[in-house]
Coordinates of C-alpha atoms in Angstrom, one line a residue:
X29 CA 80.1 59.5 133.4
X30 CA 83.5 60.6 133.9
X31 CA 85.4 57.7 133.0
X32 CA 82.9 57.5 129.3
X33 CA 83.8 61.3 128.8
X34 CA 87.8 60.6 129.0
X35 CA 87.6 57.8 127.0
X36 CA 85.7 59.4 124.0
X37 CA 88.3 62.5 124.4
X38 CA 91.1 59.6 124.5
X39 CA 89.8 57.9 121.0
X40 CA 89.5 61.7 119.1
X41 CA 92.6 62.3 120.4
X42 CA 94.3 58.8 118.9
X43 CA 92.5 59.4 115.7
X44 CA 93.6 63.0 115.5
X45 CA 97.2 61.8 116.3
X46 CA 97.1 59.0 113.6
X47 CA 95.3 61.1 110.6
X48 CA 98.4 63.7 111.4
X49 CA 101.4 60.9 111.3
X50 CA 99.7 59.8 108.2
X51 CA 99.2 63.0 106.5
X52 CA 103.0 63.4 106.7
X53 CA 104.0 60.2 105.2
X54 CA 105.3 61.2 101.9
X55 CA 104.2 60.4 98.3
X56 CA 105.5 57.8 96.9
X57 CA 108.9 57.9 94.8
X58 CA 108.7 56.0 91.3
X59 CA 111.4 57.0 89.2
X60 CA 111.2 58.0 85.2
X61 CA 110.7 54.9 83.4
X62 CA 113.8 55.7 81.1
X63 CA 113.0 53.5 78.1
X64 CA 109.5 55.5 77.6
X65 CA 110.3 58.9 77.7
X66 CA 108.1 61.2 75.9
X67 CA 109.2 63.0 72.8
X68 CA 107.2 66.2 73.8
X69 CA 108.5 66.3 77.3
X70 CA 111.5 68.3 77.9
X71 CA 113.5 66.3 80.5
X72 CA 115.7 68.8 82.4
X73 CA 118.1 68.9 85.5
X74 CA 115.6 71.9 86.7
X75 CA 113.6 70.7 90.1
X76 CA 110.3 71.7 91.0
X77 CA 109.8 72.8 94.6
X78 CA 106.0 71.9 95.8
X79 CA 104.9 73.7 98.7
X80 CA 101.8 73.4 100.4
X81 CA 99.3 76.0 102.2
X82 CA 98.0 76.3 105.7
X83 CA 97.0 72.8 107.3
X84 CA 98.5 71.5 103.8
X85 CA 99.8 67.7 103.8
X86 CA 100.7 64.9 101.9
X87 CA 97.1 65.0 100.1
X88 CA 97.8 68.6 98.6
X89 CA 100.1 67.3 95.8
X90 CA 99.6 63.5 96.2
X91 CA 97.3 63.6 92.9
X92 CA 99.8 65.9 91.1
X93 CA 102.7 63.5 91.8
X94 CA 101.3 60.5 91.1
X95 CA 99.8 61.8 87.7
X96 CA 103.0 63.5 86.3
X97 CA 105.1 59.9 87.6
X98 CA 102.3 58.0 86.3
X99 CA 102.5 60.0 82.8
X100 CA 106.6 59.4 83.1
X101 CA 106.6 63.2 82.7
X102 CA 107.9 64.0 86.1
X103 CA 109.4 62.3 89.3
X104 CA 109.2 62.8 92.7
X105 CA 113.1 62.1 94.7
X106 CA 113.3 64.6 97.4
X107 CA 111.3 64.8 100.3
X108 CA 112.0 67.7 103.2
X109 CA 110.1 67.1 106.2
X110 CA 110.1 70.6 108.9
X111 CA 109.6 70.4 112.2
X112 CA 107.8 73.1 114.4
X113 CA 110.7 74.5 115.4
X114 CA 111.9 75.1 112.2
X115 CA 114.4 72.0 111.9
X116 CA 115.0 71.0 108.4
X117 CA 115.4 67.2 107.3
X118 CA 115.9 66.1 103.9
X119 CA 115.6 62.8 102.3
X120 CA 116.4 61.5 98.8
X121 CA 118.4 63.7 96.3
X122 CA 118.0 65.5 93.0
X123 CA 121.1 65.0 91.4
X124 CA 121.4 63.3 88.1
X125 CA 117.5 63.2 88.4
X126 CA 115.3 64.6 85.6
X127 CA 111.9 66.5 86.1
X128 CA 112.5 66.0 89.8
X129 CA 110.0 67.2 92.1
X130 CA 110.6 68.1 96.0
X131 CA 107.6 67.5 98.5
X132 CA 107.8 70.2 101.6
X133 CA 106.0 68.8 104.4
X134 CA 105.5 70.9 107.6
X135 CA 104.8 68.9 110.4
X136 CA 102.8 71.3 111.8
X137 CA 101.6 74.1 110.0
X138 CA 98.4 75.1 111.7
X139 CA 99.5 78.6 112.4
X140 CA 98.1 81.8 112.9
X141 CA 99.4 83.7 110.0
X142 CA 102.4 82.6 107.4
X143 CA 105.2 84.0 109.2
X144 CA 106.3 80.9 110.6
X145 CA 105.9 79.4 107.1
X146 CA 108.4 82.2 105.7
X147 CA 111.2 81.7 108.0
X148 CA 111.0 77.5 107.5
X149 CA 111.0 78.2 103.8
X150 CA 113.9 80.8 103.8
X151 CA 115.5 77.7 105.6
X152 CA 114.7 75.2 103.1
X153 CA 115.8 76.9 100.0
X154 CA 119.2 78.3 101.5
X155 CA 119.5 74.6 102.4
X156 CA 118.6 72.9 99.2
X157 CA 121.2 75.4 97.6
X158 CA 124.0 75.4 100.3
X159 CA 124.2 71.3 100.7
X160 CA 122.3 70.2 97.5
X161 CA 123.9 72.5 95.1
X162 CA 120.6 73.7 93.9
X163 CA 121.1 77.0 91.8
X164 CA 117.9 76.9 89.8
X165 CA 114.4 75.4 90.4
X166 CA 110.7 75.8 90.0
X167 CA 108.1 76.1 92.5
X168 CA 104.8 75.2 92.7
X169 CA 103.1 76.7 95.6
X170 CA 99.3 76.4 97.1
X171 CA 97.6 79.2 99.1
X172 CA 99.1 80.4 102.5
X173 CA 102.4 78.4 100.8
X174 CA 102.5 81.1 98.1
X175 CA 102.0 83.7 100.2
X176 CA 105.2 82.4 102.5
X177 CA 107.2 81.8 99.5
X178 CA 106.8 85.6 98.2
X179 CA 107.8 86.9 101.2
X180 CA 110.9 84.5 101.6
X181 CA 111.9 85.6 98.8
X182 CA 111.7 89.4 98.9
X183 CA 113.1 89.2 102.6
X184 CA 116.2 87.3 101.5
X185 CA 119.2 88.5 99.3
X186 CA 120.9 85.5 99.5
X187 CA 117.9 83.7 97.7
X188 CA 117.8 86.5 95.5
X189 CA 121.0 86.6 94.3
X190 CA 122.0 82.8 94.6
X191 CA 119.1 80.5 93.1
X192 CA 117.2 81.1 89.9
X193 CA 113.6 80.8 90.2
X194 CA 112.4 79.9 86.6
X195 CA 108.9 79.5 86.8
X196 CA 106.6 80.0 89.8
X197 CA 103.0 78.6 89.6
X198 CA 100.9 80.2 92.4
X199 CA 97.5 78.6 93.4
X200 CA 94.7 80.3 95.0
X201 CA 97.5 82.0 96.8
X202 CA 96.5 85.4 98.9
X203 CA 98.8 88.2 98.5
X204 CA 96.8 91.4 99.8
X205 CA 94.2 89.7 102.7
X206 CA 92.2 93.3 103.9
X207 CA 89.9 93.1 100.7
X208 CA 87.3 90.8 100.1
X209 CA 84.2 91.4 98.3
X210 CA 85.3 94.0 95.8
X211 CA 86.9 93.6 92.2
X212 CA 90.3 94.4 91.8
X213 CA 90.0 97.3 89.7
X214 CA 88.1 98.8 92.8
X215 CA 90.5 98.1 95.2
X216 CA 93.9 98.8 93.9
X217 CA 92.8 102.1 94.6
X218 CA 91.7 102.0 98.0
X219 CA 94.4 102.1 100.2
X220 CA 95.6 98.9 102.0
X221 CA 95.4 97.9 105.4
X222 CA 97.4 94.5 105.2
X223 CA 100.3 95.0 107.0
X224 CA 102.3 92.1 105.5
X225 CA 101.0 93.4 101.6
X226 CA 102.7 96.7 102.8
X227 CA 106.0 94.9 103.6
X228 CA 105.8 92.7 100.6
X229 CA 105.6 96.1 98.4
X230 CA 108.3 98.0 99.9
X231 CA 110.9 95.0 100.0
X232 CA 110.2 94.2 96.5
X233 CA 111.3 97.7 95.4
X234 CA 114.9 96.9 96.5
X235 CA 114.8 93.2 94.4
X236 CA 117.9 92.0 92.9
X237 CA 117.5 89.1 91.4
X238 CA 119.7 86.4 89.6
X239 CA 117.3 86.3 86.5
X240 CA 113.6 87.3 85.5
X241 CA 110.9 85.0 87.1
X242 CA 107.9 83.9 84.8
X243 CA 105.0 83.9 87.3
X244 CA 101.7 82.0 86.6
X245 CA 98.8 83.2 89.0
X246 CA 96.1 80.7 88.8
X247 CA 92.6 81.1 90.3
X248 CA 89.6 79.1 91.0
X249 CA 86.0 80.0 90.5
X250 CA 83.2 78.3 91.8
X251 CA 79.5 79.6 90.9
X252 CA 80.0 82.2 88.9
X253 CA 81.5 84.1 91.4
X254 CA 85.1 85.9 92.2
X255 CA 86.5 83.5 94.3
X256 CA 87.6 79.4 94.6
X257 CA 85.2 79.2 98.0
X258 CA 88.4 79.9 100.2
X259 CA 90.5 83.0 98.4
X260 CA 88.7 85.5 96.4
X261 CA 90.2 86.2 93.4
X262 CA 91.2 90.3 94.1
X263 CA 93.6 88.9 96.9
X264 CA 95.5 86.7 94.6
X265 CA 94.9 89.6 91.5
X266 CA 97.2 92.1 93.7
X267 CA 100.5 90.3 92.8
X268 CA 100.4 91.8 89.4
X269 CA 100.6 95.1 91.2
X270 CA 103.9 94.2 93.0
X271 CA 105.0 92.1 90.1
X272 CA 107.9 94.7 88.0
X273 CA 108.5 94.1 84.4
X274 CA 112.2 94.5 85.1
X275 CA 112.6 91.5 87.0
X276 CA 109.4 89.3 86.3
X277 CA 107.0 88.1 83.6
X278 CA 103.5 87.9 84.7
X279 CA 100.4 85.5 83.2
X280 CA 97.1 85.2 85.0
X281 CA 94.7 82.3 84.4
X282 CA 91.1 81.8 86.0
X283 CA 89.7 78.1 85.7
X284 CA 85.8 77.7 86.0
X285 CA 84.1 75.2 88.5
X286 CA 87.5 74.9 90.3
X287 CA 87.8 75.2 94.0
X288 CA 90.4 76.3 96.1
X289 CA 91.7 72.7 96.8
X290 CA 90.7 71.7 93.0
X291 CA 93.9 74.0 92.1
X292 CA 96.2 71.6 93.1
X293 CA 94.1 68.6 91.8
X294 CA 91.8 69.2 88.9
X295 CA 92.9 67.5 85.5
X296 CA 92.6 70.6 84.1
X297 CA 94.8 72.3 86.3
X298 CA 97.7 69.6 86.0
X299 CA 97.5 69.4 82.5
X300 CA 98.0 73.4 82.1
X301 CA 101.1 73.3 85.0
X302 CA 102.6 70.2 82.4
X303 CA 102.5 72.3 79.7
X304 CA 104.3 75.4 81.6
X305 CA 106.8 73.3 83.1
X306 CA 107.9 70.2 80.6
X307 CA 105.7 70.4 77.2
X308 CA 108.1 71.1 74.5
X309 CA 106.1 74.2 73.2
X310 CA 105.9 77.9 73.3
X311 CA 104.4 79.0 76.5
X312 CA 101.6 81.5 75.6
X313 CA 102.3 84.8 76.7
X314 CA 106.0 84.2 78.0

């Protein structure tokens, strides 16, 4: 009986290890077809950093990457692996690459909080600046990946001074996590008990950014409820209480019938992201 149990455990472990290895394989790079560039797309040198959330992996942005590459709108040209100890390995380049996408993959991000990711992301962005001379980028971040990015920016004066973050799209990102089943209107009148949020509020009072950031806060909604199934709207909406018009623009959008994972894969969301980052048109509200 013990041998059977050991075999079952071993099989389960092998399956889990295989899944983890597979999930960390980067999405395919498909270069732009230069002879088929689109007239309504702006092809620029500004790369876009793709940050997954808790337990996120290659599948977080796989559909997004494939869609934009198939449409010849953007190209994934760089992959960044971050080990559990924070060691960063970079593959690929963004040099002379138009509408480049940079895929971040955390080798192990099943963490109890997003504090490790905050430290790792700070290092990732500093490496991109110092070694790859990237001083301007867009950001797409999902869930805790966005939480970590906000804290990384707020906690690093060098990032604030050295990198221009043009457009930042946050997908179901919790900013204040002590509120749940309550409206933002009511919650903002109540004292927050979220220590991470309080720290963010304190740090953002002293932000000295290189240029104004355009924030796009995307919320998913299922079953006509104020949640995407994982993150209540109120937790994401607290971003607007932090954002100061002196250093940022703020826009918020709710996608009906869209789950937490749908925020990085549903067609309607991908189309909106495409319009914000690359289409030649006036961005509404900005």
